CSV table of C-alpha atoms and ligand atoms in Angstrom, one decimal:
chain,number,residue,atom,x,y,z
A,1,MET,CA,-7.8,1.1,11.0
A,2,PRO,CA,-4.8,1.5,8.9
A,3,ARG,CA,-4.9,-0.2,5.8
A,4,VAL,CA,-3.1,-3.2,4.1
A,5,VAL,CA,-1.0,-2.3,1.3
A,6,LEU,CA,1.4,-4.6,-0.8
A,7,VAL,CA,3.8,-2.8,-2.5
A,8,THR,CA,5.7,-5.2,-5.6
A,9,GLY,CA,9.2,-4.1,-6.6
A,10,SER,CA,9.3,-1.4,-3.3
A,11,SER,CA,13.1,-2.1,-2.2
A,12,ARG,CA,14.5,0.8,-4.7
A,13,GLY,CA,13.1,3.3,-6.8
A,14,LEU,CA,9.0,4.6,-7.7
A,15,GLY,CA,7.9,1.0,-5.6
A,16,ALA,CA,10.4,2.5,-2.5
A,17,SER,CA,8.5,6.4,-2.7
A,18,ILE,CA,5.1,4.5,-3.2
A,19,ALA,CA,5.6,2.3,-0.1
A,20,LYS,CA,6.9,5.9,2.1
A,21,VAL,CA,3.8,7.6,1.5
A,22,PHE,CA,1.4,4.3,2.4
A,23,LEU,CA,3.5,4.4,5.4
A,24,GLU,CA,3.9,8.3,6.0
A,25,ASN,CA,-0.1,7.6,6.6
A,26,LYS,CA,0.4,5.2,8.6
A,27,ASP,CA,-0.6,2.3,6.6
A,28,ILE,CA,0.9,-1.5,7.0
A,29,VAL,CA,2.9,-1.6,4.1
A,30,TYR,CA,4.4,-5.1,2.9
A,31,VAL,CA,8.1,-3.8,0.8
A,32,ASN,CA,8.5,-6.9,-1.3
A,33,TYR,CA,11.9,-7.3,-3.2
A,34,LYS,CA,13.3,-9.6,-5.3
A,35,SER,CA,17.0,-9.2,-4.4
A,36,SER,CA,17.5,-6.0,-2.4
A,37,LYS,CA,17.3,-7.3,0.5
A,38,LYS,CA,19.4,-4.2,2.4
A,39,ASN,CA,17.5,-1.6,0.7
A,40,ALA,CA,14.4,-3.0,1.8
A,41,GLU,CA,15.3,-3.7,5.4
A,42,ASN,CA,16.6,-0.1,5.7
A,43,LEU,CA,13.8,1.5,4.8
A,44,CYS,CA,11.3,-0.6,7.1
A,45,LYS,CA,13.8,0.5,9.9
A,46,ASN,CA,12.5,4.0,9.7
A,47,TYR,CA,8.9,2.9,9.7
A,48,GLU,CA,6.5,0.5,12.2
A,49,LEU,CA,3.9,-0.4,10.2
A,50,ALA,CA,7.1,-1.5,7.3
A,51,ILE,CA,7.1,-5.2,7.0
A,52,PRO,CA,9.9,-6.5,4.3
A,53,PHE,CA,9.0,-9.5,1.8
A,54,LYS,CA,11.4,-11.2,-0.4
A,55,CYS,CA,9.6,-12.8,-3.2
A,56,ASP,CA,10.2,-13.0,-6.8
A,57,VAL,CA,6.3,-11.7,-8.5
A,58,SER,CA,7.6,-14.3,-11.8
A,59,ASN,CA,7.5,-17.2,-9.5
A,60,GLU,CA,3.8,-18.4,-8.5
A,61,LEU,CA,4.8,-20.8,-5.8
A,62,GLU,CA,6.0,-17.6,-3.9
A,63,VAL,CA,3.7,-15.2,-4.8
A,64,GLU,CA,1.1,-18.1,-3.5
A,65,LYS,CA,3.8,-17.9,0.4
A,66,MET,CA,3.6,-14.2,0.3
A,67,ILE,CA,0.1,-13.8,0.2
A,68,ASN,CA,-0.8,-16.9,2.4
A,69,LYS,CA,2.0,-14.7,4.7
A,70,ILE,CA,-0.5,-11.6,4.2
A,71,LYS,CA,-3.5,-13.3,5.3
A,72,GLU,CA,-1.8,-15.4,8.3
A,73,GLU,CA,-1.0,-11.8,9.8
A,74,GLN,CA,-3.5,-9.6,8.9
A,75,GLY,CA,-6.4,-11.7,7.8
A,76,HIS,CA,-6.9,-9.8,4.7
A,77,LEU,CA,-5.6,-7.0,2.1
A,78,ASP,CA,-7.0,-3.7,1.2
A,79,ILE,CA,-4.5,-2.6,-1.7
A,80,ILE,CA,-2.2,-4.2,-4.4
A,81,ILE,CA,0.4,-2.2,-6.1
A,82,ASN,CA,2.1,-3.9,-9.2
A,83,ASN,CA,4.8,-2.2,-9.2
A,84,ALA,CA,7.5,-4.5,-9.7
A,85,GLY,CA,9.0,-4.3,-13.1
A,86,ILE,CA,12.4,-4.9,-15.4
A,87,ALA,CA,13.6,-3.3,-18.6
A,88,LYS,CA,16.1,-4.4,-21.1
A,89,ASP,CA,17.1,-2.3,-23.8
A,90,SER,CA,18.4,-3.7,-27.3
A,91,LEU,CA,18.7,-4.2,-30.8
A,92,VAL,CA,15.3,-5.6,-31.8
A,93,THR,CA,17.5,-8.1,-33.2
A,94,ASP,CA,20.2,-8.9,-30.0
A,95,LYS,CA,16.6,-9.7,-28.0
A,96,THR,CA,16.2,-13.4,-27.6
A,97,GLN,CA,13.6,-15.4,-26.3
A,98,LEU,CA,14.3,-15.8,-22.7
A,99,THR,CA,15.3,-12.0,-22.5
A,100,PHE,CA,11.4,-11.5,-24.3
A,101,SER,CA,10.0,-13.8,-21.7
A,102,GLU,CA,11.8,-12.8,-18.5
A,103,ILE,CA,10.3,-8.9,-19.3
A,104,LEU,CA,7.1,-10.9,-19.5
A,105,ALA,CA,7.1,-13.1,-16.6
A,106,THR,CA,8.1,-10.3,-14.1
A,107,ASN,CA,6.1,-7.5,-15.8
A,108,LEU,CA,2.7,-9.0,-16.7
A,109,ILE,CA,2.9,-12.1,-15.3
A,110,GLY,CA,3.8,-11.1,-11.9
A,111,PRO,CA,1.1,-8.6,-12.2
A,112,PHE,CA,-1.7,-11.5,-13.0
A,113,LEU,CA,-0.3,-13.9,-10.7
A,114,VAL,CA,-0.2,-11.0,-7.4
A,115,CYS,CA,-4.1,-10.0,-8.6
A,116,LYS,CA,-4.8,-14.1,-8.3
A,117,TYR,CA,-4.0,-14.6,-5.0
A,118,GLY,CA,-4.6,-11.6,-3.7
A,119,VAL,CA,-8.1,-11.1,-4.4
A,120,LYS,CA,-9.1,-14.0,-2.6
A,121,ILE,CA,-8.1,-12.3,0.5
A,122,MET,CA,-9.4,-8.6,-0.4
A,123,ASN,CA,-13.1,-8.0,1.2
A,124,LYS,CA,-12.8,-4.5,-1.2
A,125,GLY,CA,-10.3,-2.0,-1.6
A,126,CYS,CA,-8.1,-1.5,-4.9
A,127,ILE,CA,-5.4,-2.4,-7.2
A,128,ILE,CA,-3.1,-0.4,-9.0
A,129,ASN,CA,-0.9,-1.8,-11.9
A,130,VAL,CA,2.1,0.7,-12.9
A,131,ALA,CA,2.3,0.6,-16.8
A,132,SER,CA,3.5,3.2,-19.1
A,133,THR,CA,3.3,5.6,-21.1
A,134,ASN,CA,5.6,2.9,-23.7
A,135,GLY,CA,2.0,1.0,-23.2
A,136,ILE,CA,0.2,3.1,-25.1
A,137,ASP,CA,1.8,5.3,-27.5
A,138,THR,CA,5.2,6.6,-26.9
A,139,TYR,CA,7.2,3.3,-28.9
A,140,TYR,CA,10.9,2.9,-28.4
A,141,PRO,CA,12.0,-0.5,-30.6
A,142,TYR,CA,14.7,-1.2,-28.2
A,143,SER,CA,12.5,-1.7,-25.6
A,144,LEU,CA,9.7,-3.3,-27.6
A,145,ASP,CA,9.1,-6.5,-25.5
A,146,TYR,CA,9.1,-4.1,-22.4
A,147,ASP,CA,6.6,-2.0,-24.3
A,148,ALA,CA,4.4,-5.1,-25.1
A,149,SER,CA,4.5,-5.7,-21.6
A,150,LYS,CA,2.9,-2.8,-20.5
A,151,ALA,CA,0.7,-2.4,-23.0
A,152,GLY,CA,-0.6,-6.1,-21.8
A,153,LEU,CA,-0.3,-4.9,-18.5
A,154,ILE,CA,-3.4,-2.1,-19.0
A,155,SER,CA,-5.9,-4.6,-21.1
A,156,LEU,CA,-5.2,-6.8,-17.8
A,157,THR,CA,-5.7,-4.0,-15.7
A,158,HIS,CA,-9.3,-3.2,-17.6
A,159,ASN,CA,-10.4,-7.0,-17.9
A,160,LEU,CA,-9.9,-7.0,-14.0
A,161,ALA,CA,-12.0,-3.7,-13.3
A,162,VAL,CA,-14.8,-5.6,-14.7
A,163,GLU,CA,-14.2,-8.9,-12.7
A,164,TYR,CA,-14.2,-7.3,-10.0
A,165,ALA,CA,-16.5,-4.5,-9.6
A,166,PRO,CA,-18.1,-2.9,-7.6
A,167,HIS,CA,-15.8,-3.7,-4.3
A,168,ILE,CA,-12.5,-4.0,-5.8
A,169,ARG,CA,-11.3,-0.8,-8.1
A,170,VAL,CA,-9.0,-1.8,-10.8
A,171,ASN,CA,-6.7,0.9,-12.2
A,172,ALA,CA,-3.5,1.5,-14.0
A,173,ILE,CA,-0.6,4.4,-14.6
A,174,ALA,CA,1.1,5.2,-17.2
A,175,PRO,CA,3.6,7.4,-16.3
A,176,GLY,CA,6.5,9.1,-18.6
A,177,TRP,CA,10.1,9.2,-18.0
A,178,ILE,CA,11.1,9.0,-13.9
A,179,ASN,CA,14.3,9.5,-12.4
A,180,THR,CA,15.4,6.1,-10.8
A,181,ASP,CA,17.7,3.6,-11.3
A,182,MET,CA,16.0,2.5,-13.9
A,183,ASN,CA,17.4,5.0,-16.5
A,184,GLN,CA,21.0,5.5,-14.6
A,185,GLU,CA,22.7,3.7,-17.7
A,186,LEU,CA,20.9,6.0,-20.6
A,187,ALA,CA,23.7,8.8,-22.1
A,188,GLU,CA,23.3,12.4,-21.3
A,189,GLU,CA,22.3,13.2,-24.6
A,190,TYR,CA,19.8,11.3,-25.1
A,191,ILE,CA,18.0,12.5,-21.8
A,192,LYS,CA,18.8,16.2,-23.6
A,193,GLU,CA,16.7,14.6,-26.7
A,194,GLU,CA,13.9,12.9,-24.9
A,195,CYS,CA,13.6,16.1,-22.3
A,196,ALA,CA,12.7,17.8,-25.1
A,197,LYS,CA,10.0,16.4,-26.0
A,198,ILE,CA,8.7,16.6,-22.7
A,199,LEU,CA,6.7,19.7,-22.3
A,200,LEU,CA,7.8,19.9,-18.7
A,201,LYS,CA,11.4,19.6,-19.7
A,202,ARG,CA,12.2,17.2,-17.4
A,203,PHE,CA,12.1,13.6,-16.2
A,204,ALA,CA,9.6,13.0,-13.2
A,205,GLU,CA,10.7,12.8,-9.6
A,206,PRO,CA,9.5,8.9,-8.0
A,207,ASP,CA,7.3,11.2,-5.7
A,208,GLU,CA,5.2,13.1,-7.6
A,209,ILE,CA,4.3,9.6,-9.2
A,210,ALA,CA,3.9,8.1,-5.8
A,211,LYS,CA,1.5,10.8,-4.6
A,212,VAL,CA,-0.9,9.7,-7.6
A,213,VAL,CA,-0.8,6.7,-6.6
A,214,PHE,CA,-1.7,7.6,-3.1
A,215,PHE,CA,-4.9,9.4,-4.5
A,216,LEU,CA,-6.0,6.6,-6.2
A,217,ALA,CA,-6.0,4.1,-3.8
A,218,SER,CA,-8.1,6.7,-1.3
A,219,ASP,CA,-12.0,7.3,-1.3
A,220,ASP,CA,-11.3,11.0,-3.0
A,221,ALA,CA,-10.9,8.8,-6.1
A,222,SER,CA,-14.0,6.7,-5.2
A,223,TYR,CA,-15.6,7.1,-8.8
A,224,ILE,CA,-12.6,5.9,-10.9
A,225,ASN,CA,-12.5,2.9,-11.9
A,226,GLY,CA,-11.2,0.6,-15.3
A,227,SER,CA,-9.2,4.1,-16.1
A,228,THR,CA,-5.2,4.3,-16.9
A,229,ILE,CA,-3.8,7.9,-15.5
A,230,ARG,CA,-1.1,9.1,-17.6
A,231,ILE,CA,1.4,11.0,-15.5
A,232,ASP,CA,4.0,11.9,-17.9
A,233,GLY,CA,4.2,15.7,-18.0
A,234,GLY,CA,3.0,16.3,-21.2
A,235,LEU,CA,5.8,14.6,-23.1
A,236,LYS,CA,4.8,13.8,-26.7
B,301,NAP,P1,13.9,-0.1,-10.9
B,301,NAP,O1,14.6,1.6,-10.1
B,301,NAP,O2,14.9,-0.7,-11.4
B,301,NAP,O3,13.3,-0.5,-9.8
B,301,NAP,C1,12.8,-2.0,-9.6
B,301,NAP,C2,12.3,-2.7,-8.6
B,301,NAP,O4,11.4,-3.3,-8.6
B,301,NAP,C3,13.1,-2.8,-7.7
B,301,NAP,O5,12.5,-2.7,-6.0
B,301,NAP,C4,13.1,-4.6,-8.1
B,301,NAP,O6,13.8,-5.3,-6.8
B,301,NAP,C5,11.8,-5.1,-8.3
B,301,NAP,N1,11.6,-6.3,-8.9
B,301,NAP,C6,12.2,-6.3,-10.3
B,301,NAP,N2,12.1,-7.7,-10.4
B,301,NAP,C7,11.0,-8.3,-9.3
B,301,NAP,C8,10.8,-9.4,-9.3
B,301,NAP,N3,10.2,-10.3,-9.8
B,301,NAP,N4,9.8,-9.7,-8.0
B,301,NAP,C9,10.2,-8.4,-7.2
B,301,NAP,N5,10.2,-7.1,-7.7
B,301,NAP,C10,10.9,-6.8,-8.5
B,301,NAP,O7,12.6,0.7,-11.5
B,301,NAP,P2,11.7,1.7,-11.5
B,301,NAP,O8,12.3,2.9,-12.4
B,301,NAP,O9,11.0,2.2,-9.9
B,301,NAP,O10,10.1,1.3,-12.1
B,301,NAP,C11,8.9,0.7,-11.2
B,301,NAP,C12,7.7,0.4,-12.2
B,301,NAP,O11,7.8,2.0,-12.6
B,301,NAP,C13,8.5,-0.6,-13.0
B,301,NAP,O12,7.0,-1.4,-13.4
B,301,NAP,C14,8.8,0.6,-14.5
B,301,NAP,O13,8.1,-0.2,-15.5
B,301,NAP,C15,7.7,1.5,-13.9
B,301,NAP,N6,7.7,2.3,-15.2
B,301,NAP,C16,8.9,2.9,-15.0
B,301,NAP,C17,9.6,4.6,-15.8
B,301,NAP,C18,10.7,5.0,-15.6
B,301,NAP,O14,11.1,6.0,-16.3
B,301,NAP,N7,11.8,4.7,-14.4
B,301,NAP,C19,8.3,4.9,-16.6
B,301,NAP,C20,7.4,4.6,-16.6
B,301,NAP,C21,7.0,3.2,-15.6
B,301,NAP,P3,15.5,-6.0,-6.6
B,301,NAP,O15,16.4,-4.5,-6.4
B,301,NAP,O16,15.0,-6.6,-5.2
B,301,NAP,O17,15.2,-7.0,-7.9
């Protein structure tokens, strides 16, 4: 039986890689996006069991509608990957209440909303939240809003693991640097400095992270619950 999987923010970057590993496994995947319709549709064209779905995860009504639609079409949901995320780097003094709120709305309140409605149609299965080492111990003041959202997401993960044990496992991953659009504006010199802090001396490719997510969602990870798994190549 194919599993029913929702991957938020899977039109591009890490989310697209995550969606693909499940699709290659012949799972049914809802490829959620906010604005990159073309990307989501192009990804879905290659897979019979891929379903593109527009929804802003920070909008409660839209999230409720998305989950209702999944219930109507599939009857249930097995796996939620809360991957959608944004970052807006700037000097602390240039940040505003509005920009800070936008980050929290997508990166923290979004996963809360998806879980709030999603668990209602999950009998068993798992939730994986895409956090970051920035939510644990790699601090970058120009992304303090992002870092706070990821620390909050790790806390949310642990609370949901308590609430939904034993039938739904809830874990987070904490990647370090990944080669995606999110980092496309970084200066070459800065990337070199960051690579020097990583034991493997390079950023991850999205596939290297997606494979860990796939493992965490599998029965091979049946005893991993309430954990945050670092995948950072040895970032110090
Ligand atoms: P990305 O390339 O910028 O892609 C972000 C994805 O999130 C896009 O598919 C985007 O869809 C979607 N998205 C943004 N806001 C959304 C919303 N409100 N509702 C639904 N979808 C939304 O970023 P990425 O690097 O792949 O990041 C994926 C996740 O990994 C994020 O949670 C990020 O924080 C985390 N992460 C990234 C890194 C890194 O170095 N890149 C490191 C650690 C953790 P649209 O294009 O349709 O807006």
